[in-house]
């Protein structure tokens, strides 16, 4: 009986270890565009896990069981105005939900451009985003992922980062590189949820623009990070969802990106809801917008 009990305990532990998510640093050693410092990451749990002052960017990997795996993966960028990361609300909760649909979910804990340890603030989030895509493709085989079915998902400012990656995936900085840097960082598809897209005065989310570009950005910087201006025919197919009563990030952000995609003959699916506000995430208890995830799943199934 004791031997049977011991065997059961060991088996249970094995299942637990197998089911655990994996956390991998994005960079070996000190990340690029960062100096040595004594700064530490801050995590605050008050209904939502809010992470700030990220010093060691990472990916947290959630994989579906092989029996239901589709081979698709979604790299998730939580929002938070480039000041914090709403890490569970717009990150790990969605990774777990995607797993239930047979899709790998990879949450990116990217560095935020207000940290005093960074040396080139505006370039750091995109650099981390590029690395995250490349790292997923680097591990695709062992994670049972098709490297040609890796998309991105971003919420609010995370949507700005996802759309920046979708339009500037080949943007290159002079720095020390390794073999992973040779892998394509182009997403195969994009899912943008109440995204910040434009940094133009009349449409932008002021906090996101200020945190990324500072108080008085040049027009050149504004244009570079107004992603509706950077869409071309190679921009990935995109799903957009937004509420018309969003008072933080105007619905025009999604409209401008959709119009740019259409103008460049890129496949796009735009879904607007009359209410839901900003930051609705799953949309639970928010009326019709609660259905957006089912619409998303139907769209994902149409992807090649």
mmCIF file with all atom_site columns, N, CA and C in Angstrom, residues 18-22 60-66 68-69 72-74 95-96 98-100 102-106 136 139-145:
data_model
loop_
_atom_site.group_PDB
_atom_site.id
_atom_site.type_symbol
_atom_site.label_atom_id
_atom_site.label_alt_id
_atom_site.label_comp_id
_atom_site.label_asym_id
_atom_site.label_entity_id
_atom_site.label_seq_id
_atom_site.pdbx_PDB_ins_code
_atom_site.Cartn_x
_atom_site.Cartn_y
_atom_site.Cartn_z
_atom_site.occupancy
_atom_site.B_iso_or_equiv
_atom_site.pdbx_formal_charge
_atom_site.auth_seq_id
_atom_site.auth_comp_id
_atom_site.auth_asym_id
_atom_site.auth_atom_id
_atom_site.pdbx_PDB_model_num
ATOM 1   N N  . UNK A 1 18  ? 5.177  18.717 -15.516 1.00 0.00 ? 18  UNK A N  1
ATOM 2   C CA . UNK A 1 18  ? 4.936  18.806 -16.953 1.00 0.00 ? 18  UNK A CA 1
ATOM 3   C C  . UNK A 1 18  ? 3.992  19.948 -17.286 1.00 0.00 ? 18  UNK A C  1
ATOM 4   N N  . UNK A 1 19  ? 2.994  20.191 -16.404 1.00 0.00 ? 19  UNK A N  1
ATOM 5   C CA . UNK A 1 19  ? 1.968  21.189 -16.693 1.00 0.00 ? 19  UNK A CA 1
ATOM 6   C C  . UNK A 1 19  ? 2.429  22.612 -16.418 1.00 0.00 ? 19  UNK A C  1
ATOM 7   N N  . UNK A 1 20  ? 3.517  22.754 -15.704 1.00 0.00 ? 20  UNK A N  1
ATOM 8   C CA . UNK A 1 20  ? 3.974  24.089 -15.353 1.00 0.00 ? 20  UNK A CA 1
ATOM 9   C C  . UNK A 1 20  ? 4.394  24.853 -16.599 1.00 0.00 ? 20  UNK A C  1
ATOM 10  N N  . UNK A 1 21  ? 4.200  26.178 -16.560 1.00 0.00 ? 21  UNK A N  1
ATOM 11  C CA . UNK A 1 21  ? 4.674  27.018 -17.637 1.00 0.00 ? 21  UNK A CA 1
ATOM 12  C C  . UNK A 1 21  ? 6.191  27.161 -17.539 1.00 0.00 ? 21  UNK A C  1
ATOM 13  N N  . UNK A 1 22  ? 6.780  27.555 -18.643 1.00 0.00 ? 22  UNK A N  1
ATOM 14  C CA . UNK A 1 22  ? 8.223  27.793 -18.687 1.00 0.00 ? 22  UNK A CA 1
ATOM 15  C C  . UNK A 1 22  ? 8.477  29.292 -18.775 1.00 0.00 ? 22  UNK A C  1
ATOM 16  N N  . UNK A 1 60  ? 6.946  33.883 -20.933 1.00 0.00 ? 60  UNK A N  1
ATOM 17  C CA . UNK A 1 60  ? 6.331  32.835 -20.132 1.00 0.00 ? 60  UNK A CA 1
ATOM 18  C C  . UNK A 1 60  ? 5.502  31.979 -21.089 1.00 0.00 ? 60  UNK A C  1
ATOM 19  N N  . UNK A 1 61  ? 5.842  30.710 -21.191 1.00 0.00 ? 61  UNK A N  1
ATOM 20  C CA . UNK A 1 61  ? 5.342  29.845 -22.252 1.00 0.00 ? 61  UNK A CA 1
ATOM 21  C C  . UNK A 1 61  ? 4.283  28.879 -21.717 1.00 0.00 ? 61  UNK A C  1
ATOM 22  N N  . UNK A 1 62  ? 3.123  28.913 -22.330 1.00 0.00 ? 62  UNK A N  1
ATOM 23  C CA . UNK A 1 62  ? 2.041  27.982 -22.011 1.00 0.00 ? 62  UNK A CA 1
ATOM 24  C C  . UNK A 1 62  ? 1.749  27.161 -23.265 1.00 0.00 ? 62  UNK A C  1
ATOM 25  N N  . UNK A 1 63  ? 1.878  25.844 -23.152 1.00 0.00 ? 63  UNK A N  1
ATOM 26  C CA . UNK A 1 63  ? 1.703  24.964 -24.296 1.00 0.00 ? 63  UNK A CA 1
ATOM 27  C C  . UNK A 1 63  ? 0.482  24.073 -24.110 1.00 0.00 ? 63  UNK A C  1
ATOM 28  N N  . UNK A 1 64  ? -0.320 23.898 -25.171 1.00 0.00 ? 64  UNK A N  1
ATOM 29  C CA . UNK A 1 64  ? -1.451 22.975 -25.076 1.00 0.00 ? 64  UNK A CA 1
ATOM 30  C C  . UNK A 1 64  ? -0.960 21.531 -25.113 1.00 0.00 ? 64  UNK A C  1
ATOM 31  N N  . UNK A 1 65  ? -1.796 20.608 -24.735 1.00 0.00 ? 65  UNK A N  1
ATOM 32  C CA . UNK A 1 65  ? -1.443 19.201 -24.868 1.00 0.00 ? 65  UNK A CA 1
ATOM 33  C C  . UNK A 1 65  ? -1.322 18.864 -26.354 1.00 0.00 ? 65  UNK A C  1
ATOM 34  N N  . UNK A 1 66  ? -0.442 17.925 -26.661 1.00 0.00 ? 66  UNK A N  1
ATOM 35  C CA . UNK A 1 66  ? -0.192 17.572 -28.061 1.00 0.00 ? 66  UNK A CA 1
ATOM 36  C C  . UNK A 1 66  ? -1.446 17.065 -28.759 1.00 0.00 ? 66  UNK A C  1
ATOM 37  N N  . UNK A 1 68  ? -4.406 18.166 -28.759 1.00 0.00 ? 68  UNK A N  1
ATOM 38  C CA . UNK A 1 68  ? -5.291 19.196 -29.324 1.00 0.00 ? 68  UNK A CA 1
ATOM 39  C C  . UNK A 1 68  ? -4.513 20.324 -29.993 1.00 0.00 ? 68  UNK A C  1
ATOM 40  N N  . UNK A 1 69  ? -3.186 20.244 -29.994 1.00 0.00 ? 69  UNK A N  1
ATOM 41  C CA . UNK A 1 69  ? -2.369 21.345 -30.513 1.00 0.00 ? 69  UNK A CA 1
ATOM 42  C C  . UNK A 1 69  ? -2.605 21.562 -32.002 1.00 0.00 ? 69  UNK A C  1
ATOM 43  N N  . UNK A 1 72  ? -0.372 26.394 -33.940 1.00 0.00 ? 72  UNK A N  1
ATOM 44  C CA . UNK A 1 72  ? -0.359 27.857 -33.885 1.00 0.00 ? 72  UNK A CA 1
ATOM 45  C C  . UNK A 1 72  ? 0.156  28.344 -32.531 1.00 0.00 ? 72  UNK A C  1
ATOM 46  N N  . UNK A 1 73  ? 0.755  29.527 -32.547 1.00 0.00 ? 73  UNK A N  1
ATOM 47  C CA . UNK A 1 73  ? 1.225  30.162 -31.315 1.00 0.00 ? 73  UNK A CA 1
ATOM 48  C C  . UNK A 1 73  ? 0.907  31.648 -31.371 1.00 0.00 ? 73  UNK A C  1
ATOM 49  N N  . UNK A 1 74  ? 0.588  32.209 -30.225 1.00 0.00 ? 74  UNK A N  1
ATOM 50  C CA . UNK A 1 74  ? 0.318  33.646 -30.118 1.00 0.00 ? 74  UNK A CA 1
ATOM 51  C C  . UNK A 1 74  ? 1.236  34.233 -29.058 1.00 0.00 ? 74  UNK A C  1
ATOM 52  N N  . UNK A 1 95  ? -3.212 33.477 -22.298 1.00 0.00 ? 95  UNK A N  1
ATOM 53  C CA . UNK A 1 95  ? -2.381 32.338 -22.698 1.00 0.00 ? 95  UNK A CA 1
ATOM 54  C C  . UNK A 1 95  ? -3.046 31.023 -22.297 1.00 0.00 ? 95  UNK A C  1
ATOM 55  N N  . UNK A 1 96  ? -3.604 30.987 -21.100 1.00 0.00 ? 96  UNK A N  1
ATOM 56  C CA . UNK A 1 96  ? -4.277 29.773 -20.629 1.00 0.00 ? 96  UNK A CA 1
ATOM 57  C C  . UNK A 1 96  ? -5.536 29.494 -21.455 1.00 0.00 ? 96  UNK A C  1
ATOM 58  N N  . UNK A 1 98  ? -6.052 30.404 -24.594 1.00 0.00 ? 98  UNK A N  1
ATOM 59  C CA . UNK A 1 98  ? -5.606 29.936 -25.902 1.00 0.00 ? 98  UNK A CA 1
ATOM 60  C C  . UNK A 1 98  ? -5.208 28.466 -25.850 1.00 0.00 ? 98  UNK A C  1
ATOM 61  N N  . UNK A 1 99  ? -4.580 28.064 -24.751 1.00 0.00 ? 99  UNK A N  1
ATOM 62  C CA . UNK A 1 99  ? -4.215 26.648 -24.589 1.00 0.00 ? 99  UNK A CA 1
ATOM 63  C C  . UNK A 1 99  ? -5.437 25.743 -24.698 1.00 0.00 ? 99  UNK A C  1
ATOM 64  N N  . UNK A 1 100 ? -6.546 26.181 -24.148 1.00 0.00 ? 100 UNK A N  1
ATOM 65  C CA . UNK A 1 100 ? -7.765 25.367 -24.192 1.00 0.00 ? 100 UNK A CA 1
ATOM 66  C C  . UNK A 1 100 ? -8.292 25.213 -25.613 1.00 0.00 ? 100 UNK A C  1
ATOM 67  N N  . UNK A 1 102 ? -6.095 24.780 -28.121 1.00 0.00 ? 102 UNK A N  1
ATOM 68  C CA . UNK A 1 102 ? -5.032 24.097 -28.831 1.00 0.00 ? 102 UNK A CA 1
ATOM 69  C C  . UNK A 1 102 ? -3.935 25.015 -29.341 1.00 0.00 ? 102 UNK A C  1
ATOM 70  N N  . UNK A 1 103 ? -3.913 26.241 -28.857 1.00 0.00 ? 103 UNK A N  1
ATOM 71  C CA . UNK A 1 103 ? -2.956 27.254 -29.336 1.00 0.00 ? 103 UNK A CA 1
ATOM 72  C C  . UNK A 1 103 ? -1.956 27.580 -28.229 1.00 0.00 ? 103 UNK A C  1
ATOM 73  N N  . UNK A 1 104 ? -0.680 27.599 -28.569 1.00 0.00 ? 104 UNK A N  1
ATOM 74  C CA . UNK A 1 104 ? 0.338  27.990 -27.592 1.00 0.00 ? 104 UNK A CA 1
ATOM 75  C C  . UNK A 1 104 ? 0.211  29.483 -27.289 1.00 0.00 ? 104 UNK A C  1
ATOM 76  N N  . UNK A 1 105 ? 0.338  29.839 -26.019 1.00 0.00 ? 105 UNK A N  1
ATOM 77  C CA . UNK A 1 105 ? 0.300  31.243 -25.598 1.00 0.00 ? 105 UNK A CA 1
ATOM 78  C C  . UNK A 1 105 ? 1.603  31.608 -24.923 1.00 0.00 ? 105 UNK A C  1
ATOM 79  N N  . UNK A 1 106 ? 2.249  32.640 -25.424 1.00 0.00 ? 106 UNK A N  1
ATOM 80  C CA . UNK A 1 106 ? 3.552  33.059 -24.897 1.00 0.00 ? 106 UNK A CA 1
ATOM 81  C C  . UNK A 1 106 ? 3.447  34.510 -24.459 1.00 0.00 ? 106 UNK A C  1
ATOM 82  N N  . UNK A 1 136 ? 10.638 32.278 -29.948 1.00 0.00 ? 136 UNK A N  1
ATOM 83  C CA . UNK A 1 136 ? 9.585  31.281 -30.130 1.00 0.00 ? 136 UNK A CA 1
ATOM 84  C C  . UNK A 1 136 ? 9.879  30.424 -31.359 1.00 0.00 ? 136 UNK A C  1
ATOM 85  N N  . UNK A 1 139 ? 12.581 27.874 -30.721 1.00 0.00 ? 139 UNK A N  1
ATOM 86  C CA . UNK A 1 139 ? 12.174 26.709 -29.937 1.00 0.00 ? 139 UNK A CA 1
ATOM 87  C C  . UNK A 1 139 ? 10.971 25.991 -30.544 1.00 0.00 ? 139 UNK A C  1
ATOM 88  N N  . UNK A 1 140 ? 10.566 26.374 -31.741 1.00 0.00 ? 140 UNK A N  1
ATOM 89  C CA . UNK A 1 140 ? 9.307  25.878 -32.305 1.00 0.00 ? 140 UNK A CA 1
ATOM 90  C C  . UNK A 1 140 ? 9.214  24.363 -32.345 1.00 0.00 ? 140 UNK A C  1
ATOM 91  N N  . UNK A 1 141 ? 10.269 23.703 -32.758 1.00 0.00 ? 141 UNK A N  1
ATOM 92  C CA . UNK A 1 141 ? 10.204 22.256 -32.919 1.00 0.00 ? 141 UNK A CA 1
ATOM 93  C C  . UNK A 1 141 ? 9.945  21.549 -31.595 1.00 0.00 ? 141 UNK A C  1
ATOM 94  N N  . UNK A 1 142 ? 10.683 21.915 -30.559 1.00 0.00 ? 142 UNK A N  1
ATOM 95  C CA . UNK A 1 142 ? 10.517 21.227 -29.279 1.00 0.00 ? 142 UNK A CA 1
ATOM 96  C C  . UNK A 1 142 ? 9.222  21.629 -28.578 1.00 0.00 ? 142 UNK A C  1
ATOM 97  N N  . UNK A 1 143 ? 8.659  22.777 -28.966 1.00 0.00 ? 143 UNK A N  1
ATOM 98  C CA . UNK A 1 143 ? 7.390  23.205 -28.392 1.00 0.00 ? 143 UNK A CA 1
ATOM 99  C C  . UNK A 1 143 ? 6.191  22.787 -29.245 1.00 0.00 ? 143 UNK A C  1
ATOM 100 N N  . UNK A 1 144 ? 6.442  22.020 -30.290 1.00 0.00 ? 144 UNK A N  1
ATOM 101 C CA . UNK A 1 144 ? 5.369  21.538 -31.158 1.00 0.00 ? 144 UNK A CA 1
ATOM 102 C C  . UNK A 1 144 ? 4.610  22.694 -31.814 1.00 0.00 ? 144 UNK A C  1
ATOM 103 N N  . UNK A 1 145 ? 5.362  23.716 -32.243 1.00 0.00 ? 145 UNK A N  1
ATOM 104 C CA . UNK A 1 145 ? 4.799  24.898 -32.889 1.00 0.00 ? 145 UNK A CA 1
ATOM 105 C C  . UNK A 1 145 ? 5.268  24.945 -34.336 1.00 0.00 ? 145 UNK A C  1
#
